[in-house]
Amino acid sequence: MYTVKNALEYIKENTISVKDDCWKLGYHIMPPVGWLNDPNGLIQYNDEYHVFYQYYPYGAEWGPMHWGHVKSKDLVNWEQLQVALAPDQPYEKGCFSGSAVDNDGELTLVYTAHDDDKNPKETQCIATSRDGINFTKYENNPVIPNPPEDGTQDFRDPKVWKHEDKWYMVVGNSSNGKGRVLLYYSEDLREWNYKGVIAESDGTLGDMWECPDLFKLGDKYVLVVSPMNMENHKNIYIIGDLDYETGKFIKESYHEIDYGQDFYAAQTFLDNSGRRILIGWMNMWRTKIPTQRKGWAGALTLPRELKLSEDGTVTAMPIEEVKLLRKTSYEFSDIKVTENEEGYLKEVKGKHIEMEVTFDISNCTASKFGILLRASKDHCEGTYIVYDMNTQEIIVDRAKSGEGECCITTASLPLNNSTLKLRAFIDSSSLEVFCNEGEVVLSNRIYPNETNLSIDLFSKDGDVNVGSFKAWELKSIW
């Protein structure tokens, strides 16, 4: 039987292989052992940040879902806590994704109970805690036992928030081969009323919308969904307005949250200072995960602050607190990068690095330029961050990154002025790239040889000037 106690005992006895892994992450949330996927229950509770996550402790592959749990005082230094939820009730074979709210001092987890994979049924349940660590499941679970009659049993991932004097919930669902999001409301988190379908796919955006999230940003509402059976399992957001009276979301436009290969199931929360902060799962279904042979798989992205830009799109940049990780710094300026030259950054090496690079393209003659990282001396291995002047695209090229998926991820990035700013975070087996002020982000897992630590600049078919290059070694939190 799966219990919190059994999970705790197993974790204590089986973390050695993970500690010795060269790809163990230094400053990202990852499992102590076993499998991690969706972030769940993001919340600031009693002045501490809590992050829960989909977790199977007993193997480095997806299994009966538990809720793993970490907390932090600053969003960068995390403490692993005991498993918060285990599938220990008759109505659940897995505790699927959900959210967390502070109900007058009672931390309440709202999650999906998944029952019987041969004839699956998904219901919405709650569990409560006064200390933020030990949770008791509601005796009258499930609080929403069935989807609407016109929906399938794909009925999961509740996200709950309070508006005025009512609680609201969005839940992912499917109907007639189209993904959709349902809206519910409640006075007490226990008795729920169905409001209706808030938004649905037009037939091109997947057949099931997982992990919905709905929040106000600036003067707009943002609906986040993770569509199934859409190319690359993209994570999208839809800009629009919400009418609480009718329960309708008026759509205006949709965009991708992250253009990398390894990003899905994003969730947000509002912290006490009013920031809208997002964390995503930094892996992807049906991809190679070399760390599985060391007994673990999956990680979460750095927390990102979301803002609504003047053009009505959402930008995402690392939270200010990531600067607490900085150690040794490096700084260079006015570098002319020429084709077939190398060794511009000989001093900068490492597994845990933050970089800020400003390219001056006013006199650029190169067709492509960028950064080479985690590279071998002969450049037979390495990951490339490339800007293509002709197509005006930013590219992360993992064709020679080591183990894992050998793929290229690309995003359109037209430049409106004479500079391109890239901010990149390298961890032992991950790379997150933020472009300019966060209008484009690419998250990818990489699995290089542990001895390949070099970083360099490059150009092709001409020259490019680097106005400023700054880098910091980052400390490990584990």
Short mmCIF file of C-alpha atoms in Angstrom, two decimals:
data_model
loop_
_atom_site.label_atom_id
_atom_site.label_comp_id
_atom_site.label_asym_id
_atom_site.label_seq_id
_atom_site.Cartn_x
_atom_site.Cartn_y
_atom_site.Cartn_z
CA MET A 1 0.00 0.00 0.00
CA TYR A 2 1.21 3.50 -0.79
CA THR A 3 1.47 5.70 2.30
CA VAL A 4 3.34 8.83 3.32
CA LYS A 5 5.29 6.80 5.89
CA ASN A 6 6.36 4.16 3.38
CA ALA A 7 7.47 6.82 0.93
CA LEU A 8 9.54 8.57 3.60
CA GLU A 9 11.31 5.34 4.55
CA TYR A 10 12.04 4.45 0.93
CA ILE A 11 13.45 7.89 0.14
CA LYS A 12 15.81 7.79 3.15
CA GLU A 13 17.25 4.47 2.01
CA ASN A 14 17.62 5.14 -1.72
CA THR A 15 19.21 8.53 -2.38
CA ILE A 16 22.86 7.45 -2.71
CA SER A 17 22.82 6.87 -6.48
CA VAL A 18 21.34 10.33 -7.04
CA LYS A 19 23.97 12.08 -4.91
CA ASP A 20 26.75 10.59 -7.05
CA ASP A 21 25.22 11.56 -10.41
CA CYS A 22 27.20 14.10 -12.46
CA TRP A 23 23.88 15.39 -13.87
CA LYS A 24 22.35 16.06 -10.46
CA LEU A 25 21.13 19.63 -10.61
CA GLY A 26 22.76 22.28 -8.47
CA TYR A 27 20.08 24.93 -7.98
CA HIS A 28 16.82 23.59 -9.45
CA ILE A 29 14.06 21.71 -7.67
CA MET A 30 14.49 17.99 -8.35
CA PRO A 31 13.40 14.78 -6.61
CA PRO A 32 15.61 13.23 -3.91
CA VAL A 33 15.06 9.95 -5.76
CA GLY A 34 12.42 8.74 -8.22
CA TRP A 35 10.25 10.52 -10.78
CA LEU A 36 9.05 14.15 -10.79
CA ASN A 37 6.69 15.88 -13.20
CA ASP A 38 4.10 18.69 -12.86
CA PRO A 39 4.57 21.47 -10.29
CA ASN A 40 1.55 21.60 -7.96
CA GLY A 41 0.21 23.76 -5.17
CA LEU A 42 2.48 26.79 -5.54
CA ILE A 43 1.80 29.12 -2.63
CA GLN A 44 3.29 31.52 -0.10
CA TYR A 45 1.96 30.33 3.25
CA ASN A 46 3.01 31.69 6.66
CA ASP A 47 5.81 33.67 4.97
CA GLU A 48 7.33 30.57 3.37
CA TYR A 49 7.12 29.46 -0.23
CA HIS A 50 5.77 25.96 -0.82
CA VAL A 51 6.10 23.96 -4.02
CA PHE A 52 4.52 20.53 -4.40
CA TYR A 53 5.07 18.28 -7.40
CA GLN A 54 3.83 15.11 -9.05
CA TYR A 55 6.05 12.40 -7.63
CA TYR A 56 6.66 8.68 -7.79
CA PRO A 57 9.39 7.88 -5.24
CA TYR A 58 9.76 4.16 -5.99
CA GLY A 59 11.27 4.38 -9.48
CA ALA A 60 12.65 6.78 -12.07
CA GLU A 61 9.58 6.37 -14.25
CA TRP A 62 5.98 7.54 -14.03
CA GLY A 63 3.95 5.54 -11.49
CA PRO A 64 1.10 5.98 -8.98
CA MET A 65 1.31 9.68 -8.28
CA HIS A 66 2.17 11.18 -4.88
CA TRP A 67 2.75 14.84 -4.04
CA GLY A 68 6.38 15.67 -3.31
CA HIS A 69 7.04 18.81 -1.29
CA VAL A 70 9.72 21.48 -0.85
CA LYS A 71 9.67 24.84 0.90
CA SER A 72 11.82 27.96 0.94
CA LYS A 73 12.11 31.37 2.54
CA ASP A 74 13.53 32.99 -0.60
CA LEU A 75 12.42 30.91 -3.63
CA VAL A 76 15.99 29.75 -4.38
CA ASN A 77 17.21 27.79 -1.34
CA TRP A 78 14.87 24.82 -1.02
CA GLU A 79 14.33 22.26 1.73
CA GLN A 80 13.01 18.80 0.90
CA LEU A 81 10.05 17.83 3.09
CA GLN A 82 8.15 14.60 3.55
CA VAL A 83 5.68 13.51 0.89
CA ALA A 84 2.48 15.53 1.33
CA LEU A 85 0.00 13.16 -0.32
CA ALA A 86 0.06 9.45 -1.11
CA PRO A 87 -2.70 7.51 -2.94
CA ASP A 88 -3.88 5.76 0.22
CA GLN A 89 -7.68 6.04 -0.13
CA PRO A 90 -10.13 3.66 -1.87
CA TYR A 91 -11.15 6.34 -4.39
CA GLU A 92 -7.62 7.01 -5.68
CA LYS A 93 -4.88 5.07 -7.41
CA GLY A 94 -2.98 8.31 -7.87
CA CYS A 95 -3.02 11.85 -6.48
CA PHE A 96 -2.86 13.88 -9.69
CA SER A 97 -2.11 17.58 -10.15
CA GLY A 98 -3.81 20.45 -8.37
CA SER A 99 -3.32 23.65 -6.44
CA ALA A 100 -3.11 25.13 -2.95
CA VAL A 101 -4.92 27.94 -1.16
CA ASP A 102 -4.75 29.52 2.28
CA ASN A 103 -8.25 29.24 3.76
CA ASP A 104 -8.09 31.40 6.90
CA GLY A 105 -4.82 29.81 8.01
CA GLU A 106 -5.67 26.31 6.84
CA LEU A 107 -3.46 25.23 3.94
CA THR A 108 -5.80 23.42 1.57
CA LEU A 109 -4.63 21.24 -1.30
CA VAL A 110 -7.14 20.73 -4.11
CA TYR A 111 -6.17 17.78 -6.29
CA THR A 112 -7.44 15.16 -8.71
CA ALA A 113 -7.92 11.60 -7.48
CA HIS A 114 -7.31 9.19 -10.34
CA ASP A 115 -8.90 5.76 -9.96
CA ASP A 116 -8.57 2.51 -11.94
CA ASP A 117 -6.48 2.85 -15.09
CA LYS A 118 -8.54 0.12 -16.87
CA ASN A 119 -11.73 2.14 -16.46
CA PRO A 120 -10.38 5.52 -15.38
CA LYS A 121 -12.39 7.91 -13.27
CA GLU A 122 -11.13 11.28 -12.12
CA THR A 123 -12.60 13.30 -9.27
CA GLN A 124 -11.65 16.46 -7.38
CA CYS A 125 -10.62 16.19 -3.74
CA ILE A 126 -9.14 18.27 -0.92
CA ALA A 127 -6.68 17.78 1.93
CA THR A 128 -5.92 20.25 4.71
CA SER A 129 -3.12 21.15 7.09
CA ARG A 130 -2.46 23.61 9.90
CA ASP A 131 1.33 23.13 9.96
CA GLY A 132 1.95 23.08 6.21
CA ILE A 133 3.53 19.61 6.36
CA ASN A 134 1.03 17.01 7.58
CA PHE A 135 -2.18 16.80 5.54
CA THR A 136 -5.55 15.18 6.27
CA LYS A 137 -7.84 14.23 3.41
CA TYR A 138 -11.42 15.44 3.67
CA GLU A 139 -13.69 12.67 4.96
CA ASN A 140 -16.33 13.43 2.33
CA ASN A 141 -14.02 13.38 -0.67
CA PRO A 142 -14.50 13.71 -3.56
CA VAL A 143 -15.87 17.24 -3.48
CA ILE A 144 -16.62 17.05 -7.24
CA PRO A 145 -17.40 13.41 -8.05
CA ASN A 146 -18.18 13.65 -11.77
CA PRO A 147 -17.49 15.78 -14.83
CA PRO A 148 -20.41 17.36 -16.69
CA GLU A 149 -22.47 14.93 -18.77
CA ASP A 150 -21.05 16.17 -22.08
CA GLY A 151 -17.44 15.68 -20.95
CA THR A 152 -15.10 12.70 -20.82
CA GLN A 153 -13.54 11.19 -17.70
CA ASP A 154 -10.40 13.19 -18.52
CA PHE A 155 -11.27 15.62 -15.75
CA ARG A 156 -8.26 16.86 -13.84
CA ASP A 157 -5.79 19.43 -12.53
CA PRO A 158 -7.93 21.90 -10.53
CA LYS A 159 -6.58 25.43 -10.04
CA VAL A 160 -8.38 27.39 -7.31
CA TRP A 161 -8.37 31.09 -6.39
CA LYS A 162 -10.57 33.50 -4.46
CA HIS A 163 -12.44 36.40 -6.05
CA GLU A 164 -14.42 38.66 -3.74
CA ASP A 165 -16.33 36.27 -1.43
CA LYS A 166 -16.22 33.10 -3.55
CA TRP A 167 -13.73 30.43 -4.45
CA TYR A 168 -13.35 29.63 -8.13
CA MET A 169 -11.86 26.57 -9.80
CA VAL A 170 -10.80 25.81 -13.35
CA VAL A 171 -10.42 22.14 -14.35
CA GLY A 172 -9.12 20.56 -17.54
CA ASN A 173 -11.50 18.41 -19.58
CA SER A 174 -12.20 17.02 -23.05
CA SER A 175 -15.34 16.82 -25.18
CA ASN A 176 -15.79 15.64 -28.77
CA GLY A 177 -12.05 15.45 -29.27
CA LYS A 178 -11.41 19.02 -28.15
CA GLY A 179 -9.65 20.27 -25.06
CA ARG A 180 -11.56 22.63 -22.82
CA VAL A 181 -11.55 24.30 -19.40
CA LEU A 182 -14.47 24.11 -16.95
CA LEU A 183 -15.36 26.69 -14.30
CA TYR A 184 -16.76 25.95 -10.81
CA TYR A 185 -17.45 28.12 -7.77
CA SER A 186 -17.87 27.49 -4.03
CA GLU A 187 -18.48 29.25 -0.73
CA ASP A 188 -16.40 26.86 1.39
CA LEU A 189 -14.15 24.70 -0.87
CA ARG A 190 -16.35 21.68 -0.11
CA GLU A 191 -19.63 22.27 -1.95
CA TRP A 192 -19.00 23.17 -5.58
CA ASN A 193 -21.32 24.48 -8.30
CA TYR A 194 -20.71 24.05 -12.02
CA LYS A 195 -20.68 27.34 -13.94
CA GLY A 196 -19.90 26.05 -17.43
CA VAL A 197 -17.25 25.78 -20.13
CA ILE A 198 -15.00 28.79 -19.86
CA ALA A 199 -12.93 28.14 -23.00
CA GLU A 200 -12.28 25.33 -25.47
CA SER A 201 -10.04 24.37 -28.38
CA ASP A 202 -10.97 25.27 -31.93
CA GLY A 203 -9.79 21.82 -32.96
CA THR A 204 -6.16 22.79 -33.56
CA LEU A 205 -5.05 23.18 -29.94
CA GLY A 206 -5.12 19.62 -28.67
CA ASP A 207 -7.81 17.18 -27.58
CA MET A 208 -7.36 17.58 -23.81
CA TRP A 209 -6.34 20.71 -21.90
CA GLU A 210 -4.27 19.77 -18.87
CA CYS A 211 -3.07 21.94 -15.98
CA PRO A 212 -5.26 25.02 -16.59
CA ASP A 213 -4.45 28.23 -14.75
CA LEU A 214 -6.37 31.51 -14.87
CA PHE A 215 -5.20 34.81 -13.40
CA LYS A 216 -5.26 38.55 -13.87
CA LEU A 217 -2.10 40.23 -15.14
CA GLY A 218 -2.22 43.98 -15.58
CA ASP A 219 -5.60 44.80 -17.09
CA LYS A 220 -6.03 41.42 -18.80
CA TYR A 221 -6.77 37.83 -17.82
CA VAL A 222 -4.41 35.06 -18.82
CA LEU A 223 -5.53 31.46 -19.31
CA VAL A 224 -2.68 28.92 -19.30
CA VAL A 225 -3.23 25.38 -20.62
CA SER A 226 -1.09 22.38 -21.50
CA PRO A 227 -2.69 20.80 -24.60
CA MET A 228 -2.35 17.07 -25.17
CA ASN A 229 -1.76 15.77 -28.71
CA MET A 230 -0.65 19.15 -29.95
CA GLU A 231 2.78 19.25 -31.59
CA ASN A 232 5.54 18.99 -28.97
CA HIS A 233 2.98 19.12 -26.14
CA LYS A 234 3.21 22.92 -26.22
CA ASN A 235 2.35 25.00 -23.17
CA ILE A 236 0.27 27.98 -24.28
CA TYR A 237 -1.35 31.04 -22.75
CA ILE A 238 -4.43 32.84 -24.02
CA ILE A 239 -4.91 36.56 -23.45
CA GLY A 240 -8.45 37.78 -22.87
CA ASP A 241 -11.03 38.94 -20.35
CA LEU A 242 -13.13 37.05 -17.82
CA ASP A 243 -16.78 37.72 -17.10
CA TYR A 244 -17.51 36.21 -13.68
CA GLU A 245 -21.26 36.65 -14.13
CA THR A 246 -21.52 34.61 -17.31
CA GLY A 247 -18.50 32.42 -16.62
CA LYS A 248 -17.08 33.16 -20.06
CA PHE A 249 -13.51 33.91 -21.05
CA ILE A 250 -13.35 36.25 -24.04
CA LYS A 251 -10.30 35.16 -26.03
CA GLU A 252 -8.09 37.63 -27.88
CA SER A 253 -4.88 35.81 -28.85
CA TYR A 254 -2.76 32.83 -27.85
CA HIS A 255 1.01 32.41 -27.54
CA GLU A 256 3.60 29.94 -26.32
CA ILE A 257 4.98 30.32 -22.81
CA ASP A 258 8.31 28.64 -23.51
CA TYR A 259 9.79 27.54 -26.83
CA GLY A 260 12.21 24.95 -25.46
CA GLN A 261 11.92 21.19 -25.81
CA ASP A 262 11.60 20.59 -22.06
CA PHE A 263 8.74 22.65 -20.67
CA TYR A 264 5.20 21.64 -19.71
CA ALA A 265 2.50 21.87 -17.03
CA ALA A 266 3.28 25.42 -15.92
CA GLN A 267 1.54 26.78 -12.83
CA THR A 268 1.57 30.25 -11.27
CA PHE A 269 0.86 31.89 -7.94
CA LEU A 270 0.60 35.41 -6.54
CA ASP A 271 3.10 36.11 -3.78
CA ASN A 272 2.67 38.54 -0.90
CA SER A 273 4.44 41.33 -2.80
CA GLY A 274 2.02 41.06 -5.72
CA ARG A 275 4.29 39.24 -8.16
CA ARG A 276 2.81 36.64 -10.49
CA ILE A 277 5.37 33.82 -10.42
CA LEU A 278 5.49 30.82 -12.75
CA ILE A 279 7.23 27.44 -12.45
CA GLY A 280 7.10 24.68 -15.06
CA TRP A 281 8.11 21.05 -15.41
CA MET A 282 11.53 21.03 -17.09
CA ASN A 283 11.20 17.78 -19.01
CA MET A 284 8.81 16.36 -21.57
CA TRP A 285 6.85 13.17 -22.14
CA ARG A 286 8.33 10.51 -24.40
CA THR A 287 11.90 11.86 -24.40
CA LYS A 288 15.18 10.26 -23.42
CA ILE A 289 16.11 10.90 -19.78
CA PRO A 290 19.63 9.55 -19.10
CA THR A 291 19.38 10.23 -15.34
CA GLN A 292 16.88 7.38 -15.03
CA ARG A 293 19.75 4.92 -14.74
CA LYS A 294 20.85 6.83 -11.65
CA GLY A 295 17.43 6.50 -10.06
CA TRP A 296 15.87 9.90 -10.74
CA ALA A 297 14.09 11.88 -13.46
CA GLY A 298 12.54 15.31 -13.80
CA ALA A 299 13.11 18.85 -12.57
CA LEU A 300 11.34 22.19 -12.26
CA THR A 301 12.35 25.46 -13.88
CA LEU A 302 13.63 28.48 -12.04
CA PRO A 303 10.76 30.62 -10.74
CA ARG A 304 9.89 33.34 -13.26
CA GLU A 305 8.11 36.63 -12.76
CA LEU A 306 5.41 37.31 -15.35
CA LYS A 307 4.52 40.76 -16.65
CA LEU A 308 2.14 42.04 -19.29
CA SER A 309 4.03 43.93 -21.98
CA GLU A 310 2.82 46.95 -23.92
CA ASP A 311 2.01 44.79 -26.95
CA GLY A 312 -0.31 42.60 -24.88
CA THR A 313 1.95 39.56 -24.58
CA VAL A 314 3.40 38.05 -21.43
CA THR A 315 7.09 38.30 -20.59
CA ALA A 316 8.91 35.97 -18.18
CA MET A 317 12.19 36.69 -16.41
CA PRO A 318 13.94 34.94 -13.51
CA ILE A 319 12.90 36.29 -10.13
CA GLU A 320 15.26 38.81 -8.52
CA GLU A 321 16.18 36.34 -5.78
CA VAL A 322 18.25 34.17 -8.14
CA LYS A 323 21.04 36.69 -7.57
CA LEU A 324 21.43 35.14 -4.10
CA LEU A 325 23.04 32.15 -5.83
CA ARG A 326 25.88 34.18 -7.32
CA LYS A 327 29.51 33.56 -6.31
CA THR A 328 32.60 34.33 -8.41
CA SER A 329 31.95 36.86 -11.18
CA TYR A 330 33.51 37.50 -14.60
CA GLU A 331 33.12 40.56 -16.80
CA PHE A 332 34.28 41.43 -20.31
CA SER A 333 33.40 44.24 -22.71
CA ASP A 334 33.89 45.27 -26.34
CA ILE A 335 34.72 41.85 -27.77
CA LYS A 336 34.93 41.51 -31.54
CA VAL A 337 33.89 37.94 -32.38
CA THR A 338 35.33 36.68 -35.66
CA GLU A 339 34.61 33.53 -37.62
CA ASN A 340 36.97 30.61 -36.91
CA GLU A 341 38.41 32.31 -33.81
CA GLU A 342 37.91 30.96 -30.30
CA GLY A 343 39.07 31.29 -26.71
CA TYR A 344 37.28 34.55 -25.94
CA LEU A 345 36.18 33.37 -22.49
CA LYS A 346 38.93 31.03 -21.32
CA GLU A 347 38.42 31.92 -17.66
CA VAL A 348 34.70 31.10 -17.65
CA LYS A 349 33.97 27.44 -16.98
CA GLY A 350 31.55 25.48 -14.88
CA LYS A 351 28.46 23.34 -14.41
CA HIS A 352 26.50 26.04 -12.59
CA ILE A 353 26.75 29.34 -14.46
CA GLU A 354 24.61 32.42 -15.08
CA MET A 355 25.44 34.60 -18.09
CA GLU A 356 24.27 38.01 -19.31
CA VAL A 357 25.43 38.81 -22.85
CA THR A 358 24.66 41.89 -24.94
CA PHE A 359 25.37 41.61 -28.66
CA ASP A 360 25.73 44.86 -30.63
CA ILE A 361 24.33 44.08 -34.07
CA SER A 362 24.50 47.59 -35.53
CA ASN A 363 27.55 46.64 -37.61
CA CYS A 364 27.08 42.86 -37.63
CA THR A 365 28.29 41.11 -40.78
CA ALA A 366 27.79 37.56 -39.45
CA SER A 367 24.88 35.46 -40.66
CA LYS A 368 24.79 33.64 -37.33
CA PHE A 369 26.38 34.22 -33.92
CA GLY A 370 25.98 33.19 -30.32
CA ILE A 371 27.30 31.19 -27.39
CA LEU A 372 28.82 27.72 -27.19
CA LEU A 373 28.58 26.08 -23.75
CA ARG A 374 29.46 22.87 -21.95
CA ALA A 375 31.91 22.28 -24.81
CA SER A 376 34.78 19.84 -25.28
CA LYS A 377 38.17 21.18 -26.39
CA ASP A 378 37.66 19.92 -29.94
CA HIS A 379 34.04 21.16 -30.02
CA CYS A 380 32.80 17.67 -30.84
CA GLU A 381 30.45 18.14 -27.90
CA GLY A 382 28.67 21.31 -26.92
CA THR A 383 25.37 23.15 -26.88
CA TYR A 384 24.86 26.19 -29.11
CA ILE A 385 22.68 29.23 -28.47
CA VAL A 386 22.41 30.76 -31.94
CA TYR A 387 20.88 33.91 -33.39
CA ASP A 388 20.18 33.74 -37.13
CA MET A 389 20.26 37.21 -38.68
CA ASN A 390 18.57 36.08 -41.88
CA THR A 391 15.56 34.36 -40.35
CA GLN A 392 15.55 36.48 -37.16
CA GLU A 393 15.26 33.40 -34.99
CA ILE A 394 16.83 32.32 -31.73
CA ILE A 395 17.93 28.69 -31.71
CA VAL A 396 19.10 26.22 -29.08
CA ASP A 397 21.00 23.47 -30.88
CA ARG A 398 21.41 20.23 -28.90
CA ALA A 399 22.64 18.11 -31.81
CA LYS A 400 26.01 17.67 -30.07
CA SER A 401 24.98 18.23 -26.44
CA GLY A 402 25.85 14.73 -25.23
CA GLU A 403 23.24 12.16 -24.25
CA GLY A 404 19.53 12.79 -24.46
CA GLU A 405 17.49 14.19 -27.32
CA CYS A 406 19.54 15.55 -30.24
CA CYS A 407 17.15 18.26 -31.37
CA ILE A 408 16.99 21.92 -32.28
CA THR A 409 14.45 24.32 -30.78
CA THR A 410 13.66 27.59 -32.53
CA ALA A 411 11.66 30.74 -31.83
CA SER A 412 10.98 33.86 -33.86
CA LEU A 413 12.78 36.87 -32.37
CA PRO A 414 12.69 40.00 -34.55
CA LEU A 415 15.04 42.66 -33.22
CA ASN A 416 13.63 46.17 -32.88
CA ASN A 417 16.91 47.88 -32.04
CA SER A 418 20.65 47.38 -32.38
CA THR A 419 21.14 44.99 -29.48
CA LEU A 420 20.29 41.42 -28.53
CA LYS A 421 20.37 40.55 -24.84
CA LEU A 422 20.64 36.93 -23.75
CA ARG A 423 20.48 35.74 -20.17
CA ALA A 424 21.28 32.05 -19.75
CA PHE A 425 21.29 29.71 -16.75
CA ILE A 426 23.41 26.58 -17.05
CA ASP A 427 22.94 23.80 -14.50
CA SER A 428 24.47 20.33 -14.47
CA SER A 429 21.85 19.02 -16.90
CA SER A 430 19.71 21.99 -17.91
CA LEU A 431 19.78 25.24 -19.86
CA GLU A 432 17.30 28.12 -19.64
CA VAL A 433 17.65 31.03 -22.07
CA PHE A 434 15.82 34.36 -21.63
CA CYS A 435 15.85 36.74 -24.60
CA ASN A 436 15.87 40.52 -24.20
CA GLU A 437 13.30 41.34 -21.50
CA GLY A 438 11.78 37.87 -21.45
CA GLU A 439 9.61 37.96 -24.57
CA VAL A 440 11.08 34.60 -25.61
CA VAL A 441 12.26 31.82 -23.28
CA LEU A 442 13.68 28.40 -24.16
CA SER A 443 14.09 25.63 -21.56
CA ASN A 444 16.03 22.48 -22.38
CA ARG A 445 17.68 19.56 -20.62
CA ILE A 446 21.24 18.74 -21.70
CA TYR A 447 23.42 15.82 -20.61
CA PRO A 448 27.07 16.63 -21.44
CA ASN A 449 30.20 14.82 -20.35
CA GLU A 450 31.00 16.08 -16.85
CA THR A 451 34.50 17.21 -17.93
CA ASN A 452 33.20 19.50 -20.69
CA LEU A 453 32.83 22.85 -18.97
CA SER A 454 34.05 25.43 -21.51
CA ILE A 455 32.06 28.47 -22.66
CA ASP A 456 32.87 30.55 -25.74
CA LEU A 457 31.50 33.00 -28.29
CA PHE A 458 31.25 32.35 -32.02
CA SER A 459 30.17 33.87 -35.32
CA LYS A 460 29.64 32.57 -38.86
CA ASP A 461 30.17 34.31 -42.21
CA GLY A 462 31.40 37.51 -40.59
CA ASP A 463 31.86 39.40 -37.34
CA VAL A 464 29.72 40.52 -34.43
CA ASN A 465 30.53 42.74 -31.47
CA VAL A 466 29.76 41.84 -27.88
CA GLY A 467 29.26 45.02 -25.92
CA SER A 468 29.09 43.30 -22.55
CA PHE A 469 29.58 39.80 -21.18
CA LYS A 470 28.94 39.04 -17.51
CA ALA A 471 28.96 35.65 -15.83
CA TRP A 472 28.66 34.25 -12.33
CA GLU A 473 29.37 30.88 -10.85
CA LEU A 474 26.28 29.77 -8.93
CA LYS A 475 26.21 27.85 -5.69
CA SER A 476 24.59 24.47 -5.25
CA ILE A 477 21.60 24.33 -2.90
CA TRP A 478 21.48 20.56 -2.39
#
